[in-house]
Amino acid sequence: MASRKKVLLKVIILGDSGVGKTSLMNQYVNKKFSNQYKATIGADFLTKEVMVDDRLVTMQIWDTAGQERFQSLGVAFYRGADCCVLMYDVNNAKSFETLDSWRDEFLIQASPRDSENFPFVVLGNKIDLEESKRMVSQKRAMTWCQSKGNTPYFETSAKEAINVEQAFQTIAKNALQQETEDILYSDFPDPIKIDSDANKYEACGC
Amino acid sequence: MDPIQETVKEIHWNVLESLSKVARFSRDTAEPTRSVIDEYDPGRVYLAKWASSINEASRAERLEKSDESFPGRRRRRWSDSEPKRWEEETEVGTFEVLNDELTLPPVHAIRTDPLNAEKWFSFFDTEGRLKVELNEVREAVFRGGIENDIRIDVWKFFLGVYPWDSSRVERENILEAKAQQYWALKREWWDSPEVLNSDDFKEQKMRIEKDVIRTDRTMEFFAIEDMPHPDPLISASSKTTNKKLEAMKDILMTYHFYNKDLGYVQGMSDLLAPVLIVMEDEVPAFWAFVGFMERMKSNFYRDQSGMRQQLLTLEHLIKFMDPPLYKHLKNTESLNLFFCFRWILIWFKREFDWEHVKYIWEVLWSDYLCTSFHLFVALAILDKHRMVIIEYLKQFDEILKYINDLSNTIPVDETLLRAETLFHQFQRRVEIIDRKRSSVHQDNQNLGGTLRRRVSESVARNNSTDEGSSSNAAVVSDRLPVISELLRDLLV
């Protein structure tokens, strides 16, 4: 049954302010880039239907505010996530160093069932800028990812659409796996509740 | 409405209705798993938007007809001739309240033309001192906003750059002193290599830089790039800049030295941009921003207490004014009202276009009806979309998406009219409930304690609603809606 139902994959993008979360999401979903995106306030999301392993799934990609002051809002948005994307700017060392705290914060607030194996994907963005500006080497990033249980790592450019598709394919794949496991492990809700809801619709005659 | 149009509209509705039935049918039959009820459905948001647009079309038509008696572009009225069915929520026992409300004349809200130069200058005597009641100025601004050419003057009063009771000469002196004070503050970082090289400064600077270069860049005065960036080390994406952008950075940085506890927080650049453009120069813009931040700073507190309190007040307001909507939000686990977060944090800056943002802010600064009118504006937007939200949106994320996408579609005057009407309704409801409660209390005191208890117990047991008998006073009192302190504060 699980394989036949329509799947919604919830993906959260986290990372410091200005690393390109909104741009990445828009490049992936709308194939557009603008350097005039305003700082995200609160949260928003876009959806996209994609094929993963011959299955049509809907990805719901959440874009959140990057300033740490707004992290406490996270709990409302992180719940039920199937994959978390940790994003930094390869030209900004600080944005890389905060990945640890974004990861920890996510695990605390989302409290996934199996936090050891929860799927993260790390993205180093803005590789379109000149090499001399680069502050975080690929090696350094990969070492960190390895230390976090071999987290997949991609270097991207939301501006030039480099590696965006590939990254999201992996994100979708890992999210789907997580979602499938969640369904296997979770208790199904009482079916009677659903039926009674459906009956209510019928009864009100609307 | 002509018959053809009517038919077309009916078909629209039928299609819409059957579509929603189809959607429901497929949900009920084909997908009997948890995702059916639990998960986000983009289709429902789409359907909700469609329903809303059709509602809007038919409403606009009705308005057009009823507005014929009020010529003039902005002279519009709104009346509460269709009060919401309050009695739906039995647990709040509002049955009698509603009856009381219906016997009162309907509330009328009015919008007028903006305050113009002629009228504005007529408020002052020859020495430039305000000669009318401040409330008169407040009302004028509340009802129509301010014409653009005098904003530079009027905003300085509303944003506390100088006091209302000052004379022209006094104001000149105040401005001069404030200029000195500003440059002194700015020198604290501008002239200090020690500060400029500190980590804290560098971090603040980077934050500010990042946000300023993406604040309202579509507006002409921020879009131009006609000067080289003062810092050659800055990232390649912002090699050129302009005077306004640089002024914005300096003001935000100086504000950090003015209010060290707060620091720069995202959203502040949104608040500063219109203030800077209206004030034209860095010094008055800084002080006007300081005045604005006096009202707004709690939005940016580290512990988010200011935002939490306002969202909670809005929650109480919805519960009090619109129990069915409250119930729906509760059922969809949406009572955190996070979809109103952006509205409140930066006062609808992202919801309206540039001109309307200035207009709505001055209406809010006027404090004419109350000091938290922005919450009534929020309630008004929700109120307008309540049917669509209740009927179509079954998840927190569906509501969030729908609300986020309202940005730049919200009619400003209509929203303000609705907000004013809701404020008056709120005020009236509070009065009626207070009156009722105190009369019930009086009745109660006329009865003996034991008797009262016995009667109210028997009333509760029999579930009797024996109207007219003063003996069920305690029960009646218990069933009246509770007016929280947060709600009472709205009347200040």
XYZ file of N, CA, C and O in Angstrom, chain A residues 1-2 5-10 16-19 22 35-47 49 58 60 62 65-70 72-77 79 82 89 92 94-95 126 129-130 133 179 182-183 186-189 191 193-195 197-199 201-202 204-206, chain B residues 17 21 24 27-28 31-42 203 206-207 210-211 213-218 223 232-237 239 261-267 270 299-304 307-308 311 333 336 338 341-342 345-346 349-350 391 394 396-398 400-401 404-405:
568
model
N 0.827 -1.205 0.000
C 0.000 0.000 0.000
C 0.858 1.251 0.000
O 0.631 2.186 -0.727
N 1.954 1.170 0.795
C 2.782 2.365 0.926
C 3.342 2.813 -0.417
O 3.503 3.994 -0.663
N 0.696 4.946 -2.616
C 0.121 6.239 -2.226
C 1.012 7.393 -2.674
O 2.209 7.230 -2.871
N 0.355 8.510 -2.865
C 1.076 9.701 -3.284
C 1.931 10.183 -2.114
O 1.479 10.198 -0.983
N 3.174 10.549 -2.418
C 4.072 10.884 -1.327
C 4.416 12.364 -1.315
O 4.675 12.962 -2.358
N 4.392 12.923 -0.130
C 4.836 14.300 0.053
C 6.121 14.262 0.868
O 6.155 13.703 1.956
N 7.176 14.824 0.302
C 8.454 14.835 1.007
C 8.731 16.241 1.513
O 8.759 17.194 0.741
N 8.925 16.329 2.804
C 9.165 17.643 3.390
C 10.666 17.851 3.585
O 11.320 17.089 4.283
N 23.109 29.923 7.502
C 23.201 31.339 7.861
C 22.503 32.240 6.842
O 22.328 31.879 5.687
N 22.192 33.423 7.336
C 21.585 34.434 6.489
C 22.496 34.765 5.302
O 23.706 34.921 5.464
N 21.915 34.807 4.122
C 22.677 35.233 2.955
C 23.476 34.150 2.247
O 24.221 34.456 1.326
N 23.330 32.887 2.635
C 24.101 31.846 1.947
C 23.436 31.438 0.624
O 24.066 30.803 -0.227
N 17.015 30.953 -0.366
C 15.881 31.324 -1.216
C 16.244 31.174 -2.693
O 15.453 30.665 -3.495
N 19.260 38.394 -7.968
C 19.994 38.756 -6.747
C 19.230 39.791 -5.937
O 19.778 40.477 -5.103
N 17.942 39.886 -6.220
C 17.130 40.837 -5.470
C 16.176 40.172 -4.480
O 15.270 40.828 -3.970
N 16.370 38.893 -4.215
C 15.517 38.288 -3.193
C 15.746 38.994 -1.872
O 16.889 39.224 -1.477
N 14.655 39.303 -1.208
C 14.779 39.958 0.098
C 15.120 38.909 1.151
O 14.885 37.721 0.948
N 15.622 39.380 2.274
C 15.875 38.468 3.382
C 14.547 37.801 3.753
O 13.526 38.470 3.870
N 14.571 36.500 3.926
C 13.343 35.781 4.268
C 12.933 36.102 5.699
O 13.749 36.029 6.614
N 11.670 36.460 5.861
C 11.139 36.695 7.211
C 10.115 35.600 7.470
O 9.265 35.351 6.619
N 10.221 34.949 8.620
C 9.325 33.827 8.882
C 9.752 32.644 8.036
O 10.925 32.290 8.031
N 8.825 32.063 7.299
C 9.163 30.929 6.456
C 8.194 30.840 5.293
O 7.086 31.384 5.353
N 8.649 30.190 4.250
C 7.785 29.964 3.096
C 8.235 28.639 2.466
O 9.274 28.105 2.839
N 7.457 28.132 1.545
C 7.905 26.919 0.868
C 7.390 26.898 -0.560
O 6.464 27.635 -0.914
N 8.041 26.086 -1.381
C 7.574 25.843 -2.745
C 7.435 24.334 -2.898
O 8.092 23.567 -2.183
N 6.593 23.918 -3.825
C 6.471 22.476 -4.057
C 6.852 22.156 -5.490
O 6.720 22.991 -6.382
N 6.919 18.584 -8.208
C 6.721 17.144 -8.404
C 7.928 16.575 -9.113
O 8.389 17.137 -10.104
N 5.884 14.509 -4.440
C 5.832 15.970 -4.330
C 6.837 16.401 -3.276
O 6.761 15.952 -2.131
N 8.142 19.238 -0.907
C 7.746 20.514 -0.298
C 9.023 21.076 0.331
O 9.525 20.547 1.319
N 11.119 23.849 2.202
C 10.928 24.971 3.127
C 12.163 25.857 3.187
O 13.283 25.384 3.377
N 14.156 31.739 7.705
C 14.989 32.906 7.985
C 16.329 32.438 8.534
O 16.406 31.518 9.341
N 17.413 33.100 8.108
C 18.737 32.631 8.497
C 19.272 33.200 9.799
O 20.192 32.643 10.384
N 18.708 34.328 10.250
C 19.303 34.907 11.460
C 18.945 34.076 12.684
O 17.798 33.688 12.885
N 19.959 33.835 13.503
C 19.764 32.894 14.614
C 18.669 33.352 15.576
O 18.065 32.550 16.264
N 18.391 34.650 15.577
C 17.354 35.134 16.490
C 15.988 34.514 16.207
O 15.136 34.435 17.062
N 15.785 34.082 14.995
C 14.474 33.539 14.644
C 14.434 32.017 14.697
O 13.463 31.406 14.282
N 13.987 30.038 17.109
C 12.972 29.429 17.975
C 11.664 29.187 17.231
O 10.817 28.427 17.667
N 11.490 29.837 16.093
C 10.286 29.606 15.291
C 10.311 28.222 14.661
O 9.277 27.687 14.296
N 11.514 27.702 14.519
C 11.726 26.480 13.761
C 10.785 25.352 14.090
O 10.284 24.683 13.204
N 10.523 25.199 15.354
C 9.750 24.036 15.794
C 8.444 23.863 15.007
O 8.043 22.755 14.692
N 7.831 24.959 14.630
C 6.578 24.875 13.873
C 6.805 24.384 12.451
O 5.918 23.807 11.843
N 7.998 24.647 11.940
C 8.242 24.323 10.540
C 8.995 23.009 10.347
O 8.854 22.359 9.327
N 8.886 20.169 12.042
C 8.224 18.917 12.394
C 7.802 18.123 11.153
O 7.256 18.690 10.218
N 11.460 15.250 6.242
C 12.007 13.988 5.757
C 13.488 14.108 5.403
O 14.172 13.103 5.235
N 27.996 29.148 2.484
C 28.581 29.886 1.367
C 30.082 29.572 1.367
O 30.771 29.837 2.363
N 32.521 32.104 2.677
C 32.282 32.659 4.002
C 32.511 31.558 5.040
O 31.659 30.689 5.243
N 32.591 31.563 8.252
C 31.691 31.525 9.398
C 30.429 30.716 9.085
O 29.933 29.961 9.919
N 29.933 30.867 7.872
C 28.693 30.167 7.510
C 28.920 28.650 7.483
O 27.981 27.880 7.648
N 27.487 29.179 -3.953
C 28.187 30.342 -4.523
C 29.557 29.977 -5.081
O 30.515 30.738 -4.940
N 31.582 32.378 -7.769
C 32.490 33.507 -7.512
C 33.932 33.083 -7.769
O 34.252 31.899 -7.760
N 34.784 34.062 -7.971
C 36.177 33.726 -8.331
C 36.856 32.917 -7.217
O 36.595 33.112 -6.030
N 38.272 34.080 -3.811
C 37.389 34.465 -2.706
C 37.029 33.292 -1.806
O 36.461 33.460 -0.736
N 10.997 8.819 4.580
C 9.540 8.811 4.645
C 9.026 7.374 4.683
O 8.147 7.036 5.462
N 9.701 5.896 7.984
C 8.798 6.489 8.972
C 7.445 5.798 8.939
O 6.844 5.530 9.968
N 6.979 5.527 7.722
C 5.669 4.892 7.609
C 5.716 3.480 8.175
O 4.818 3.051 8.885
N 5.977 3.934 12.047
C 4.967 4.678 12.815
C 3.683 3.863 12.936
O 3.376 3.012 12.116
N 2.951 4.140 13.965
C 1.636 3.521 14.115
C 0.670 4.216 13.183
O 0.675 5.427 13.076
N -0.105 3.414 12.513
C -1.142 4.053 11.693
C -2.184 4.670 12.610
O -2.529 4.086 13.627
N -2.652 5.830 12.242
C -3.699 6.414 13.071
C -4.977 5.592 12.945
O -5.155 4.850 11.980
N -8.132 4.278 11.870
C -8.856 4.561 10.625
C -10.257 5.091 10.862
O -10.808 5.789 10.031
N -11.188 7.334 12.744
C -11.166 8.798 12.812
C -11.312 9.410 11.411
O -12.065 10.353 11.200
N -10.617 8.801 10.471
C -10.684 9.305 9.103
C -12.092 9.120 8.551
O -12.679 10.028 7.974
N -12.639 7.928 8.787
C -13.993 7.665 8.310
C -14.983 8.661 8.867
O -15.828 9.181 8.154
N -14.474 11.614 9.865
C -14.272 12.909 9.216
C -14.974 12.956 7.861
O -15.612 13.919 7.497
N -14.798 11.832 7.134
C -15.401 11.767 5.813
C -16.920 11.831 5.929
O -17.585 12.511 5.152
N -17.426 11.148 6.936
C -18.880 11.182 7.138
C -19.378 12.575 7.419
O -20.435 12.978 6.968
N -18.263 15.284 6.246
C -18.416 16.021 4.977
C -19.739 15.694 4.321
O -20.446 16.550 3.843
N -20.056 14.387 4.332
C -21.299 13.960 3.701
C -22.496 14.578 4.412
O -23.390 15.105 3.806
N -22.886 17.225 6.228
C -23.198 18.647 6.213
C -23.786 19.081 4.877
O -24.216 20.212 4.716
N -23.794 18.143 3.925
C -24.475 18.416 2.670
C -23.838 19.512 1.831
O -24.499 20.152 1.028
N -22.530 19.733 2.045
C -21.910 20.807 1.253
C -21.197 20.260 0.029
O -21.252 19.090 -0.243
N -17.772 23.862 -6.680
C -18.296 22.967 -5.656
C -18.073 21.502 -6.026
O -17.628 20.698 -5.222
N -15.851 18.603 -4.369
C -16.415 17.302 -4.009
C -15.562 16.171 -4.574
O -15.321 15.180 -3.921
N -12.593 15.841 -2.557
C -12.923 15.162 -1.308
C -13.146 13.677 -1.531
O -12.700 12.848 -0.776
N -10.028 11.855 -1.997
C -9.342 11.759 -0.710
C -9.956 10.663 0.144
O -9.277 9.910 0.807
N -11.300 10.629 0.095
C -11.984 9.710 0.998
C -11.859 8.259 0.552
O -11.943 7.354 1.361
N -7.264 7.153 -1.164
C -6.032 7.236 -0.374
C -6.314 7.118 1.124
O -6.209 8.088 1.837
N -6.665 5.946 1.523
C -7.067 5.844 2.927
C -5.889 5.724 3.883
O -5.936 4.976 4.816
N -4.787 6.424 3.626
C -3.659 6.366 4.545
C -3.550 7.678 5.291
O -4.292 8.603 5.032
N -2.560 7.755 6.153
C -2.468 8.913 7.027
C -2.224 10.211 6.246
O -2.589 11.279 6.661
N -1.609 10.076 5.065
C -1.313 11.275 4.291
C -2.591 12.001 3.885
O -2.585 13.186 3.617
N -3.685 11.275 3.826
C -4.940 11.879 3.425
C -5.281 13.058 4.320
O -5.628 14.135 3.866
N -5.155 12.844 5.573
C -5.564 13.898 6.497
C -4.359 14.737 6.925
O -4.459 15.921 7.131
N -3.209 14.095 6.972
C -2.055 14.745 7.570
C -1.333 15.736 6.684
O -0.654 16.608 7.168
N -1.411 15.514 5.381
C -0.419 16.185 4.571
C -0.924 17.342 3.738
O -2.089 17.434 3.377
N 0.035 18.162 3.415
C -0.186 19.329 2.585
C -0.721 18.919 1.222
O -0.228 17.990 0.597
N -1.744 19.620 0.756
C -2.295 19.345 -0.546
C -2.306 20.637 -1.360
O -3.109 21.520 -1.098
N -1.395 20.758 -2.336
C -1.340 21.995 -3.125
C -2.685 22.282 -3.805
O -3.026 23.435 -4.035
N 31.199 41.496 12.413
C 30.031 40.636 12.236
C 28.770 41.462 11.964
O 27.990 41.153 11.072
N 28.835 42.854 8.485
C 28.517 41.895 7.445
C 27.016 41.613 7.369
O 26.437 41.548 6.294
N 26.418 41.509 8.540
C 24.970 41.284 8.576
C 24.200 42.411 7.900
O 23.274 42.187 7.134
N 24.764 42.529 4.133
C 24.026 41.469 3.445
C 22.567 41.827 3.228
O 21.990 41.490 2.198
N 21.985 42.453 4.224
C 20.565 42.757 4.098
C 20.297 44.042 3.323
O 19.330 44.116 2.561
N 21.931 45.289 0.852
C 22.026 45.116 -0.598
C 20.870 44.287 -1.177
O 20.785 44.113 -2.382
N 19.969 43.825 -0.326
C 18.780 43.146 -0.867
C 17.499 43.721 -0.279
O 16.513 43.015 -0.101
N 17.534 44.992 0.081
C 16.321 45.640 0.599
C 15.759 46.586 -0.455
O 16.423 47.551 -0.828
N 14.573 46.299 -0.926
C 13.872 47.175 -1.877
C 14.742 47.610 -3.050
O 14.651 48.764 -3.492
N 15.554 46.695 -3.566
C 16.451 47.078 -4.654
C 15.721 47.324 -5.970
O 16.314 47.838 -6.921
N 14.453 46.965 -6.014
C 13.708 47.260 -7.235
C 13.276 48.718 -7.290
O 12.918 49.228 -8.337
N 18.193 51.069 -6.545
C 18.642 50.217 -7.648
C 19.903 50.752 -8.318
O 20.754 49.977 -8.757
N 37.096 47.735 -0.274
C 37.546 46.924 -1.416
C 37.511 45.429 -1.139
O 37.540 44.610 -2.052
N 37.434 45.047 0.143
C 37.455 43.624 0.486
C 36.081 42.956 0.382
O 35.953 41.748 0.545
N 35.074 43.815 0.165
C 33.723 43.262 0.195
C 33.485 42.333 -1.003
O 34.131 42.461 -2.029
N 32.545 41.406 -0.849
C 32.366 40.356 -1.855
C 31.998 40.929 -3.221
O 31.414 41.997 -3.337
N 32.353 40.198 -4.241
C 32.241 40.670 -5.619
C 30.812 41.034 -6.019
O 30.611 41.812 -6.936
N 29.836 40.458 -5.299
C 28.458 40.680 -5.718
C 28.002 42.119 -5.476
O 26.958 42.530 -5.943
N 30.035 45.197 -5.789
C 31.191 46.058 -6.038
C 30.817 47.517 -6.146
O 31.609 48.387 -5.842
N 22.141 46.723 23.084
C 21.542 45.440 23.476
C 20.878 44.725 22.305
O 20.851 43.502 22.247
N 20.319 45.513 21.430
C 19.495 44.931 20.374
C 20.337 44.404 19.207
O 20.128 43.284 18.750
N 21.272 45.209 18.739
C 22.042 44.815 17.563
C 21.192 44.889 16.317
O 20.006 45.211 16.384
N 21.817 44.572 15.201
C 21.029 44.573 13.973
C 20.290 43.241 13.852
O 20.878 42.179 14.010
N 19.009 43.302 13.584
C 18.212 42.094 13.393
C 17.491 42.213 12.055
O 17.054 43.300 11.667
N 17.376 41.070 11.367
C 16.684 41.077 10.084
C 15.277 41.637 10.218
O 14.554 41.279 11.131
N 14.935 42.488 9.287
C 13.642 43.165 9.341
C 13.845 44.661 9.549
O 13.070 45.477 9.074
N 14.140 46.671 6.435
C 12.828 46.892 5.837
C 12.140 48.109 6.460
O 11.464 48.864 5.773
N 9.746 43.681 18.946
C 9.638 42.646 17.902
C 10.954 41.917 17.693
O 10.974 40.815 17.168
N 12.055 42.596 18.072
C 13.379 42.065 17.736
C 14.127 41.527 18.953
O 15.303 41.231 18.870
N 13.451 41.445 20.088
C 14.124 40.941 21.282
C 14.615 39.519 21.057
O 13.978 38.729 20.369
N 15.735 39.246 21.694
C 16.373 37.947 21.551
C 15.435 36.795 21.929
O 15.390 35.770 21.276
N 14.668 37.018 23.005
C 13.795 35.921 23.464
C 12.452 35.907 22.723
O 11.583 35.108 23.038
N 12.302 36.793 21.769
C 11.074 36.837 20.953
C 9.822 37.135 21.777
O 8.701 36.866 21.344
N 7.182 39.475 20.062
C 6.413 38.831 18.998
C 5.415 37.841 19.579
O 4.275 37.759 19.144
N 5.871 37.112 20.577
C 4.993 36.106 21.176
C 3.762 36.755 21.794
O 2.652 36.278 21.643
N 1.359 37.864 19.026
C 0.675 36.734 18.404
C -0.375 36.147 19.350
O -1.451 35.746 18.934
N -4.087 22.938 13.998
C -2.839 23.196 14.736
C -2.137 24.455 14.233
O -0.926 24.498 14.062
N -0.533 28.924 16.549
C 0.680 29.724 16.755
C 0.670 30.969 15.866
O 1.433 31.894 16.082
N 1.830 31.605 13.062
C 3.115 31.984 12.467
C 2.974 32.566 11.068
O 3.869 33.251 10.597
N 3.386 36.160 11.313
C 4.651 36.614 11.874
C 5.250 37.783 11.079
O 5.621 38.811 11.628
N 5.325 37.622 9.771
C 5.916 38.650 8.917
C 5.094 39.937 8.963
O 5.647 41.029 9.006
N 5.986 41.517 12.431
C 7.385 41.883 12.627
C 7.729 43.193 11.933
O 8.386 44.054 12.500
N 7.286 43.352 10.694
C 7.667 44.554 9.952
C 6.440 45.322 9.437
O 6.500 46.010 8.421
N 5.129 45.312 5.752
C 6.032 45.880 4.741
C 6.088 45.013 3.481
O 6.197 45.523 2.375
N 6.015 43.689 3.657
C 6.110 42.804 2.496
C 4.738 42.516 1.877
O 4.653 41.793 0.900
N -13.252 26.736 4.840
C -13.794 25.748 3.911
C -12.721 24.906 3.218
O -12.910 23.730 2.973
N -7.002 22.881 5.123
C -7.113 21.901 6.203
C -5.808 21.657 6.950
O -5.742 20.784 7.796
N -1.928 23.441 8.532
C -1.147 24.629 8.867
C -0.374 25.137 7.653
O -0.383 26.330 7.338
N 0.283 24.220 6.934
C 1.108 24.706 5.819
C 0.271 25.213 4.651
O 0.708 26.083 3.908
N -0.946 24.703 4.515
C -1.828 25.244 3.472
C -2.224 26.683 3.818
O -2.250 27.558 2.953
N -0.511 28.724 5.748
C 0.695 29.543 5.610
C 0.952 29.918 4.145
O 1.225 31.069 3.823
N 0.815 28.939 3.269
C 1.056 29.208 1.839
C 0.040 30.226 1.320
O 0.397 31.178 0.631
N 0.862 33.673 2.833
C 2.077 34.249 2.238
C 1.795 34.772 0.827
O 2.303 35.814 0.428
N 0.980 34.022 0.096
C 0.709 34.405 -1.285
C -0.279 35.564 -1.411
O -0.538 36.043 -2.516
